[in-house]
């Protein structure tokens, strides 16, 4: 009985020392971080930040490339004839101006940085 | 094959399921960490050992034959890793005098009680310092047994299985560790005077 009490006392002293030296919160925090870093389900590769940047750049390039074709349609035959063959001798009289907006409207945030060049094609009306 | 409460998670982990292994880490992180701390007595080193053990076990889990419980297998790897780390940090202490069961009933161990008695340990901090001093005088193997028994509450059989040693050696190491602790704390008891 005396021996048991002695061992219990030693156990209590040891456990008290142990509890005072470790921090349950710290261990739990380290555990969570460790599991999250190594043993959580891996996200789809393309959604990882390291893949997102090049993917977005590629997307932006193709979007820009596609827009070039949409914004610069081939000039109609009449317009070609006017711009290439005819030389104007006298000022043209503009009676009517029309404008067409294509399927894509491009919003340019900073006009100063990259001005939009607009080419007007005039056609004489007989 | 042994019936193991972790069997399903182990099988999934062996198939490379990281989430399943993460659940095993969640279950046993504290156990491995506190075991390492009991041996090394340093938080940072204990964290490193615990995390290295879990990385190593994940790498080798396909080799686990399930002849024992996963927990026992993990204990064995963790104890060895903590002891190895402890040995790197200080010179080796021979276990020759203490590993044999004869020592318990045979000749007394030549250890001098040098620490202050309980009455002299006025404050808790002094008592903790005395415990730390006693632990510093023990080998890694003795601290491991003490931690497994006194902190984690394992039976002699479980400790013997985890450390792959005999129950007699477990009892011998535990006896020595308690005696050392009692001496440093000035807690004399006739059991240790034999």
mmCIF file of C-alpha atoms in Angstrom:
data_model
loop_
_atom_site.group_PDB
_atom_site.id
_atom_site.type_symbol
_atom_site.label_atom_id
_atom_site.label_comp_id
_atom_site.label_asym_id
_atom_site.label_seq_id
_atom_site.Cartn_x
_atom_site.Cartn_y
_atom_site.Cartn_z
ATOM 1 C CA UNK A 1 0.000 0.000 0.000
ATOM 2 C CA UNK A 2 2.842 2.324 0.982
ATOM 3 C CA UNK A 3 4.699 1.422 -2.198
ATOM 4 C CA UNK A 4 1.601 2.143 -4.271
ATOM 5 C CA UNK A 5 1.217 5.579 -2.680
ATOM 6 C CA UNK A 6 4.885 6.324 -3.318
ATOM 7 C CA UNK A 7 4.606 5.368 -6.992
ATOM 8 C CA UNK A 8 1.384 7.361 -7.342
ATOM 9 C CA UNK A 9 3.122 10.398 -5.962
ATOM 10 C CA UNK A 10 5.985 9.995 -8.394
ATOM 11 C CA UNK A 11 3.525 9.527 -11.229
ATOM 12 C CA UNK A 12 1.655 12.678 -10.207
ATOM 13 C CA UNK A 13 4.873 14.710 -10.041
ATOM 14 C CA UNK A 14 5.998 13.417 -13.431
ATOM 15 C CA UNK A 15 2.620 14.067 -15.048
ATOM 16 C CA UNK A 16 2.530 17.554 -13.570
ATOM 17 C CA UNK A 17 5.967 18.284 -15.016
ATOM 18 C CA UNK A 18 4.926 16.874 -18.393
ATOM 19 C CA UNK A 19 1.713 18.903 -18.563
ATOM 20 C CA UNK A 20 3.562 22.084 -17.670
ATOM 21 C CA UNK A 21 6.082 21.575 -20.471
ATOM 22 C CA UNK A 22 3.768 20.952 -23.415
ATOM 23 C CA UNK A 23 1.004 23.042 -24.887
ATOM 24 C CA UNK A 24 -2.073 21.215 -26.155
ATOM 25 C CA UNK A 25 -3.061 24.206 -28.291
ATOM 26 C CA UNK A 26 0.344 24.396 -29.898
ATOM 27 C CA UNK A 27 0.352 20.671 -30.673
ATOM 28 C CA UNK A 28 -3.154 20.855 -32.140
ATOM 29 C CA UNK A 29 -2.179 23.844 -34.285
ATOM 30 C CA UNK A 30 0.954 22.122 -35.570
ATOM 31 C CA UNK A 31 -1.021 18.975 -36.277
ATOM 32 C CA UNK A 32 -3.631 20.826 -38.326
ATOM 33 C CA UNK A 33 -0.956 22.648 -40.328
ATOM 34 C CA UNK A 34 0.954 19.409 -40.926
ATOM 35 C CA UNK A 35 -2.113 17.518 -42.137
ATOM 36 C CA UNK A 36 -3.217 20.411 -44.332
ATOM 37 C CA UNK A 37 0.242 20.681 -45.878
ATOM 38 C CA UNK A 38 0.785 16.991 -46.601
ATOM 39 C CA UNK A 39 -2.334 14.876 -46.269
ATOM 40 C CA UNK A 40 -5.344 16.817 -47.434
ATOM 41 C CA UNK A 41 -6.952 16.042 -50.793
ATOM 42 C CA UNK A 42 -4.875 17.607 -53.551
ATOM 43 C CA UNK A 43 -6.812 20.230 -55.565
ATOM 44 C CA UNK A 44 -7.152 19.800 -59.343
ATOM 45 C CA UNK A 45 -3.784 20.779 -60.790
ATOM 46 C CA UNK A 46 -5.128 23.588 -62.976
ATOM 47 C CA UNK A 47 -6.731 25.252 -59.937
ATOM 48 C CA UNK A 48 -3.475 25.486 -58.030
ATOM 49 C CA UNK A 49 -1.979 28.995 -57.925
ATOM 50 C CA UNK A 50 1.168 27.864 -59.666
ATOM 51 C CA UNK A 51 -0.915 26.717 -62.639
ATOM 52 C CA UNK A 52 -3.436 29.549 -62.542
ATOM 53 C CA UNK A 53 -1.065 32.318 -63.647
ATOM 54 C CA UNK A 54 0.158 30.699 -66.875
ATOM 55 C CA UNK A 55 -3.349 29.433 -67.588
ATOM 56 C CA UNK A 56 -4.772 32.927 -67.264
ATOM 57 C CA UNK A 57 -2.006 34.369 -69.466
ATOM 58 C CA UNK A 58 -2.723 31.784 -72.133
ATOM 59 C CA UNK A 59 -6.434 32.506 -71.942
ATOM 60 C CA UNK A 60 -5.826 36.250 -72.211
ATOM 61 C CA UNK A 61 -3.590 35.769 -75.266
ATOM 62 C CA UNK A 62 -6.131 33.655 -77.124
ATOM 63 C CA UNK A 63 -8.916 36.040 -76.188
ATOM 64 C CA UNK A 64 -6.919 38.970 -77.556
ATOM 65 C CA UNK A 65 -5.944 37.003 -80.663
ATOM 66 C CA UNK A 66 -9.566 36.086 -81.326
ATOM 67 C CA UNK A 67 -10.675 39.663 -80.873
ATOM 68 C CA UNK A 68 -8.357 40.860 -83.608
ATOM 69 C CA UNK A 69 -10.297 38.873 -86.203
ATOM 70 C CA UNK A 70 -13.648 39.970 -84.863
ATOM 71 C CA UNK A 71 -12.748 43.636 -84.784
ATOM 72 C CA UNK A 72 -11.059 43.764 -88.198
ATOM 73 C CA UNK A 73 -13.378 42.059 -90.637
ATOM 74 C CA UNK A 74 -12.350 41.880 -94.229
ATOM 75 C CA UNK A 75 -13.208 45.090 -96.068
ATOM 76 C CA UNK A 76 -16.056 44.783 -98.551
ATOM 77 C CA UNK A 77 -15.165 44.698 -102.220
ATOM 78 C CA UNK A 78 -16.528 48.212 -102.847
ATOM 79 C CA UNK A 79 -14.465 49.713 -100.079
ATOM 80 C CA UNK A 80 -11.343 48.048 -101.415
ATOM 81 C CA UNK A 81 -11.973 49.488 -104.811
ATOM 82 C CA UNK A 82 -12.425 52.933 -103.346
ATOM 83 C CA UNK A 83 -9.342 52.918 -101.197
ATOM 84 C CA UNK A 84 -6.992 51.267 -103.662
ATOM 85 C CA UNK A 85 -7.972 52.455 -107.091
ATOM 86 C CA UNK A 86 -9.547 55.833 -106.917
ATOM 87 C CA UNK A 87 -7.799 59.079 -106.412
ATOM 88 C CA UNK A 88 -10.019 61.868 -105.266
ATOM 89 C CA UNK A 89 -9.815 65.083 -107.097
ATOM 90 C CA UNK A 90 -12.231 67.042 -105.042
ATOM 91 C CA UNK A 91 -13.535 67.017 -101.472
ATOM 92 C CA UNK A 92 -16.255 64.532 -100.789
ATOM 93 C CA UNK A 93 -19.623 65.557 -99.541
ATOM 94 C CA UNK A 94 -20.690 63.552 -96.556
ATOM 95 C CA UNK A 95 -24.451 63.130 -96.446
ATOM 96 C CA UNK A 96 -24.900 60.270 -94.095
ATOM 97 C CA UNK A 97 -22.767 58.536 -91.509
ATOM 98 C CA UNK A 98 -23.537 55.073 -90.282
ATOM 99 C CA UNK A 99 -21.840 52.951 -87.694
ATOM 100 C CA UNK A 100 -21.970 49.273 -86.998
ATOM 101 C CA UNK A 101 -21.111 47.673 -83.737
ATOM 102 C CA UNK A 102 -19.954 44.109 -84.032
ATOM 103 C CA UNK A 103 -20.793 41.255 -81.665
ATOM 104 C CA UNK A 104 -18.062 42.300 -79.186
ATOM 105 C CA UNK A 105 -17.872 45.608 -77.437
ATOM 106 C CA UNK A 106 -14.369 46.265 -76.183
ATOM 107 C CA UNK A 107 -14.094 48.401 -73.085
ATOM 108 C CA UNK A 108 -10.746 50.118 -72.875
ATOM 109 C CA UNK A 109 -10.028 51.387 -69.418
ATOM 110 C CA UNK A 110 -7.178 53.767 -70.122
ATOM 111 C CA UNK A 111 -7.532 55.644 -73.374
ATOM 112 C CA UNK A 112 -4.352 57.648 -72.747
ATOM 113 C CA UNK A 113 -2.156 54.581 -72.601
ATOM 114 C CA UNK A 114 -3.343 53.073 -75.862
ATOM 115 C CA UNK A 115 -5.460 55.303 -78.072
ATOM 116 C CA UNK A 116 -7.914 53.620 -80.383
ATOM 117 C CA UNK A 117 -7.221 54.191 -84.061
ATOM 118 C CA UNK A 118 -10.374 54.588 -86.103
ATOM 119 C CA UNK A 119 -10.200 54.270 -89.873
ATOM 120 C CA UNK A 120 -13.024 55.879 -91.722
ATOM 121 C CA UNK A 121 -13.912 54.692 -95.174
ATOM 122 C CA UNK A 122 -16.031 57.077 -97.226
ATOM 123 C CA UNK A 123 -18.026 56.064 -100.216
ATOM 124 C CA UNK A 124 -19.282 58.528 -102.715
ATOM 125 C CA UNK A 125 -22.986 58.380 -103.420
ATOM 126 C CA UNK A 126 -23.839 58.948 -107.060
ATOM 127 C CA UNK B 1 -3.783 -10.901 -39.234
ATOM 128 C CA UNK B 2 -4.635 -8.839 -36.157
ATOM 129 C CA UNK B 3 -7.999 -7.124 -35.721
ATOM 130 C CA UNK B 4 -7.132 -3.452 -35.871
ATOM 131 C CA UNK B 5 -9.455 -0.468 -35.269
ATOM 132 C CA UNK B 6 -7.357 1.421 -37.817
ATOM 133 C CA UNK B 7 -7.573 -1.396 -40.398
ATOM 134 C CA UNK B 8 -9.775 0.411 -42.935
ATOM 135 C CA UNK B 9 -7.748 3.594 -42.835
ATOM 136 C CA UNK B 10 -4.522 1.621 -43.124
ATOM 137 C CA UNK B 11 -5.822 -0.268 -46.178
ATOM 138 C CA UNK B 12 -6.893 2.982 -47.844
ATOM 139 C CA UNK B 13 -3.554 4.570 -46.984
ATOM 140 C CA UNK B 14 -1.747 1.605 -48.515
ATOM 141 C CA UNK B 15 -3.635 2.358 -51.722
ATOM 142 C CA UNK B 16 -2.231 5.891 -51.599
ATOM 143 C CA UNK B 17 -5.257 7.651 -50.111
ATOM 144 C CA UNK B 18 -3.740 10.719 -48.477
ATOM 145 C CA UNK B 19 -6.974 11.766 -46.813
ATOM 146 C CA UNK B 20 -7.226 8.391 -45.045
ATOM 147 C CA UNK B 21 -3.649 8.686 -43.864
ATOM 148 C CA UNK B 22 -4.381 12.228 -42.722
ATOM 149 C CA UNK B 23 -7.045 10.734 -40.436
ATOM 150 C CA UNK B 24 -4.460 8.364 -38.960
ATOM 151 C CA UNK B 25 -2.150 11.327 -38.389
ATOM 152 C CA UNK B 26 -5.044 13.130 -36.726
ATOM 153 C CA UNK B 27 -5.569 10.169 -34.383
ATOM 154 C CA UNK B 28 -1.970 9.610 -33.368
ATOM 155 C CA UNK B 29 -0.146 12.921 -33.705
ATOM 156 C CA UNK B 30 -0.373 13.738 -29.983
ATOM 157 C CA UNK B 31 0.743 10.236 -29.046
ATOM 158 C CA UNK B 32 3.865 10.403 -31.197
ATOM 159 C CA UNK B 33 4.608 14.001 -30.244
ATOM 160 C CA UNK B 34 4.375 13.405 -26.488
ATOM 161 C CA UNK B 35 6.434 10.233 -26.777
ATOM 162 C CA UNK B 36 9.143 12.195 -28.592
ATOM 163 C CA UNK B 37 8.881 14.972 -26.021
ATOM 164 C CA UNK B 38 9.234 12.511 -23.157
ATOM 165 C CA UNK B 39 12.503 11.321 -24.677
ATOM 166 C CA UNK B 40 13.902 14.612 -25.997
ATOM 167 C CA UNK B 41 12.309 17.238 -23.686
ATOM 168 C CA UNK B 42 12.365 19.861 -26.427
ATOM 169 C CA UNK B 43 9.251 21.000 -28.224
ATOM 170 C CA UNK B 44 10.809 21.858 -31.576
ATOM 171 C CA UNK B 45 12.810 18.651 -31.782
ATOM 172 C CA UNK B 46 9.720 16.670 -30.761
ATOM 173 C CA UNK B 47 7.641 18.294 -33.488
ATOM 174 C CA UNK B 48 10.329 17.518 -36.073
ATOM 175 C CA UNK B 49 10.604 13.905 -34.937
ATOM 176 C CA UNK B 50 6.812 13.453 -34.915
ATOM 177 C CA UNK B 51 6.408 14.885 -38.405
ATOM 178 C CA UNK B 52 9.371 12.958 -39.786
ATOM 179 C CA UNK B 53 7.907 9.769 -38.327
ATOM 180 C CA UNK B 54 4.555 10.350 -40.036
ATOM 181 C CA UNK B 55 6.236 11.118 -43.355
ATOM 182 C CA UNK B 56 8.394 8.005 -43.040
ATOM 183 C CA UNK B 57 5.440 5.811 -42.080
ATOM 184 C CA UNK B 58 3.438 7.068 -45.065
ATOM 185 C CA UNK B 59 6.351 6.181 -47.328
ATOM 186 C CA UNK B 60 6.588 2.693 -45.860
ATOM 187 C CA UNK B 61 2.962 1.906 -45.111
ATOM 188 C CA UNK B 62 2.717 -0.377 -48.144
ATOM 189 C CA UNK B 63 5.289 -2.621 -46.397
ATOM 190 C CA UNK B 64 3.152 -2.883 -43.247
ATOM 191 C CA UNK B 65 2.001 -6.513 -43.121
ATOM 192 C CA UNK B 66 -0.755 -5.975 -40.509
ATOM 193 C CA UNK B 67 0.711 -8.673 -38.259
ATOM 194 C CA UNK B 68 0.381 -6.197 -35.412
ATOM 195 C CA UNK B 69 -1.852 -3.209 -34.810
ATOM 196 C CA UNK B 70 -0.946 -0.069 -36.725
ATOM 197 C CA UNK B 71 -0.643 1.783 -33.418
ATOM 198 C CA UNK B 72 1.973 -0.684 -32.136
ATOM 199 C CA UNK B 73 3.920 -0.449 -35.387
ATOM 200 C CA UNK B 74 3.779 3.331 -35.190
ATOM 201 C CA UNK B 75 4.946 3.273 -31.557
ATOM 202 C CA UNK B 76 7.969 1.200 -32.479
ATOM 203 C CA UNK B 77 8.997 3.534 -35.291
ATOM 204 C CA UNK B 78 8.367 6.621 -33.149
ATOM 205 C CA UNK B 79 10.337 5.333 -30.150
ATOM 206 C CA UNK B 80 13.296 4.390 -32.330
ATOM 207 C CA UNK B 81 13.220 7.766 -34.098
ATOM 208 C CA UNK B 82 13.093 9.671 -30.800
ATOM 209 C CA UNK B 83 15.893 7.589 -29.254
ATOM 210 C CA UNK B 84 18.058 8.012 -32.357
ATOM 211 C CA UNK B 85 17.500 11.760 -32.280
ATOM 212 C CA UNK B 86 18.308 11.861 -28.569
ATOM 213 C CA UNK B 87 21.549 9.953 -29.116
ATOM 214 C CA UNK B 88 22.622 12.412 -31.771
ATOM 215 C CA UNK B 89 22.335 15.140 -29.186
ATOM 216 C CA UNK B 90 24.415 13.626 -26.423
ATOM 217 C CA UNK B 91 26.888 10.819 -25.682
ATOM 218 C CA UNK B 92 25.578 7.277 -25.305
ATOM 219 C CA UNK B 93 24.761 6.027 -21.795
ATOM 220 C CA UNK B 94 25.260 2.329 -21.249
ATOM 221 C CA UNK B 95 22.235 0.319 -20.207
ATOM 222 C CA UNK B 96 24.363 -2.583 -18.977
ATOM 223 C CA UNK B 97 23.694 -1.863 -15.328
ATOM 224 C CA UNK B 98 19.963 -1.485 -15.627
ATOM 225 C CA UNK B 99 18.600 -3.655 -18.417
ATOM 226 C CA UNK B 100 18.711 -6.944 -16.530
ATOM 227 C CA UNK B 101 15.851 -7.956 -14.340
ATOM 228 C CA UNK B 102 18.329 -9.276 -11.704
ATOM 229 C CA UNK B 103 19.176 -5.695 -10.840
ATOM 230 C CA UNK B 104 15.748 -5.221 -9.328
ATOM 231 C CA UNK B 105 16.313 -7.803 -6.609
ATOM 232 C CA UNK B 106 20.097 -7.999 -6.804
ATOM 233 C CA UNK B 107 22.756 -5.526 -5.809
ATOM 234 C CA UNK B 108 21.669 -1.930 -5.221
ATOM 235 C CA UNK B 109 22.385 0.677 -7.839
ATOM 236 C CA UNK B 110 25.044 3.153 -6.885
ATOM 237 C CA UNK B 111 23.174 6.399 -7.189
ATOM 238 C CA UNK B 112 23.603 9.208 -4.701
ATOM 239 C CA UNK B 113 20.614 11.272 -3.674
ATOM 240 C CA UNK B 114 21.775 14.771 -4.403
ATOM 241 C CA UNK B 115 18.642 16.829 -5.031
ATOM 242 C CA UNK B 116 16.529 18.766 -2.589
ATOM 243 C CA UNK B 117 13.731 16.974 -0.735
ATOM 244 C CA UNK B 118 10.049 17.737 -1.330
ATOM 245 C CA UNK B 119 9.949 20.153 1.587
ATOM 246 C CA UNK B 120 12.843 22.076 0.121
ATOM 247 C CA UNK B 121 11.116 22.320 -3.217
ATOM 248 C CA UNK B 122 9.119 25.308 -2.054
ATOM 249 C CA UNK B 123 7.686 26.277 -5.384
ATOM 250 C CA UNK B 124 6.287 24.280 -8.261
ATOM 251 C CA UNK B 125 8.936 25.656 -10.572
ATOM 252 C CA UNK B 126 11.684 24.258 -8.364
ATOM 253 C CA UNK B 127 9.971 20.894 -8.355
ATOM 254 C CA UNK B 128 9.761 20.964 -12.147
ATOM 255 C CA UNK B 129 13.423 21.863 -12.367
ATOM 256 C CA UNK B 130 14.231 18.906 -10.141
ATOM 257 C CA UNK B 131 12.185 16.570 -12.378
ATOM 258 C CA UNK B 132 13.956 17.953 -15.446
ATOM 259 C CA UNK B 133 17.314 17.364 -13.754
ATOM 260 C CA UNK B 134 16.360 13.777 -12.919
ATOM 261 C CA UNK B 135 15.244 13.130 -16.497
ATOM 262 C CA UNK B 136 18.474 14.614 -17.822
ATOM 263 C CA UNK B 137 20.406 11.939 -15.943
ATOM 264 C CA UNK B 138 18.455 9.114 -17.547
ATOM 265 C CA UNK B 139 19.096 7.520 -20.909
ATOM 266 C CA UNK B 140 16.672 7.923 -23.816
ATOM 267 C CA UNK B 141 15.463 4.349 -23.300
ATOM 268 C CA UNK B 142 14.544 5.006 -19.657
ATOM 269 C CA UNK B 143 12.748 8.219 -20.515
ATOM 270 C CA UNK B 144 10.856 6.393 -23.269
ATOM 271 C CA UNK B 145 9.636 3.713 -20.855
ATOM 272 C CA UNK B 146 8.730 6.321 -18.248
ATOM 273 C CA UNK B 147 6.716 8.323 -20.798
ATOM 274 C CA UNK B 148 4.923 5.280 -22.163
ATOM 275 C CA UNK B 149 3.985 4.153 -18.671
ATOM 276 C CA UNK B 150 3.414 7.338 -16.692
ATOM 277 C CA UNK B 151 2.135 9.725 -19.371
ATOM 278 C CA UNK B 152 0.549 7.454 -21.945
ATOM 279 C CA UNK B 153 -0.607 4.794 -19.498
ATOM 280 C CA UNK B 154 0.504 1.722 -21.462
ATOM 281 C CA UNK B 155 0.675 -1.656 -19.745
ATOM 282 C CA UNK B 156 3.992 -3.478 -19.322
ATOM 283 C CA UNK B 157 2.988 -5.847 -22.143
ATOM 284 C CA UNK B 158 2.130 -2.995 -24.477
ATOM 285 C CA UNK B 159 5.405 -1.232 -23.727
ATOM 286 C CA UNK B 160 7.319 -4.465 -24.289
ATOM 287 C CA UNK B 161 5.607 -4.972 -27.651
ATOM 288 C CA UNK B 162 6.124 -1.355 -28.702
ATOM 289 C CA UNK B 163 9.806 -1.389 -27.819
ATOM 290 C CA UNK B 164 10.356 -4.991 -28.879
ATOM 291 C CA UNK B 165 11.907 -5.875 -25.504
ATOM 292 C CA UNK B 166 10.933 -8.270 -22.723
ATOM 293 C CA UNK B 167 8.497 -7.374 -19.956
ATOM 294 C CA UNK B 168 11.377 -7.903 -17.501
ATOM 295 C CA UNK B 169 13.428 -5.243 -19.249
ATOM 296 C CA UNK B 170 10.452 -2.903 -19.202
ATOM 297 C CA UNK B 171 10.090 -3.399 -15.447
ATOM 298 C CA UNK B 172 13.801 -2.957 -14.911
ATOM 299 C CA UNK B 173 13.958 0.280 -16.857
ATOM 300 C CA UNK B 174 10.870 1.621 -15.150
ATOM 301 C CA UNK B 175 12.253 0.738 -11.742
ATOM 302 C CA UNK B 176 15.508 2.539 -12.497
ATOM 303 C CA UNK B 177 13.712 5.601 -13.889
ATOM 304 C CA UNK B 178 11.435 5.868 -10.838
ATOM 305 C CA UNK B 179 14.346 5.392 -8.504
ATOM 306 C CA UNK B 180 16.306 8.112 -10.221
ATOM 307 C CA UNK B 181 13.336 10.434 -10.043
ATOM 308 C CA UNK B 182 12.784 9.669 -6.362
ATOM 309 C CA UNK B 183 16.417 10.235 -5.513
ATOM 310 C CA UNK B 184 16.661 13.585 -7.206
ATOM 311 C CA UNK B 185 13.420 14.645 -5.549
ATOM 312 C CA UNK B 186 14.635 13.367 -2.213
ATOM 313 C CA UNK B 187 11.772 10.885 -1.909
ATOM 314 C CA UNK B 188 13.466 7.950 -0.217
ATOM 315 C CA UNK B 189 11.560 4.703 -0.139
ATOM 316 C CA UNK B 190 12.614 1.337 1.230
ATOM 317 C CA UNK B 191 11.758 -0.363 -2.081
ATOM 318 C CA UNK B 192 14.681 1.434 -3.689
ATOM 319 C CA UNK B 193 17.070 0.698 -0.830
ATOM 320 C CA UNK B 194 17.070 -3.039 -1.472
#
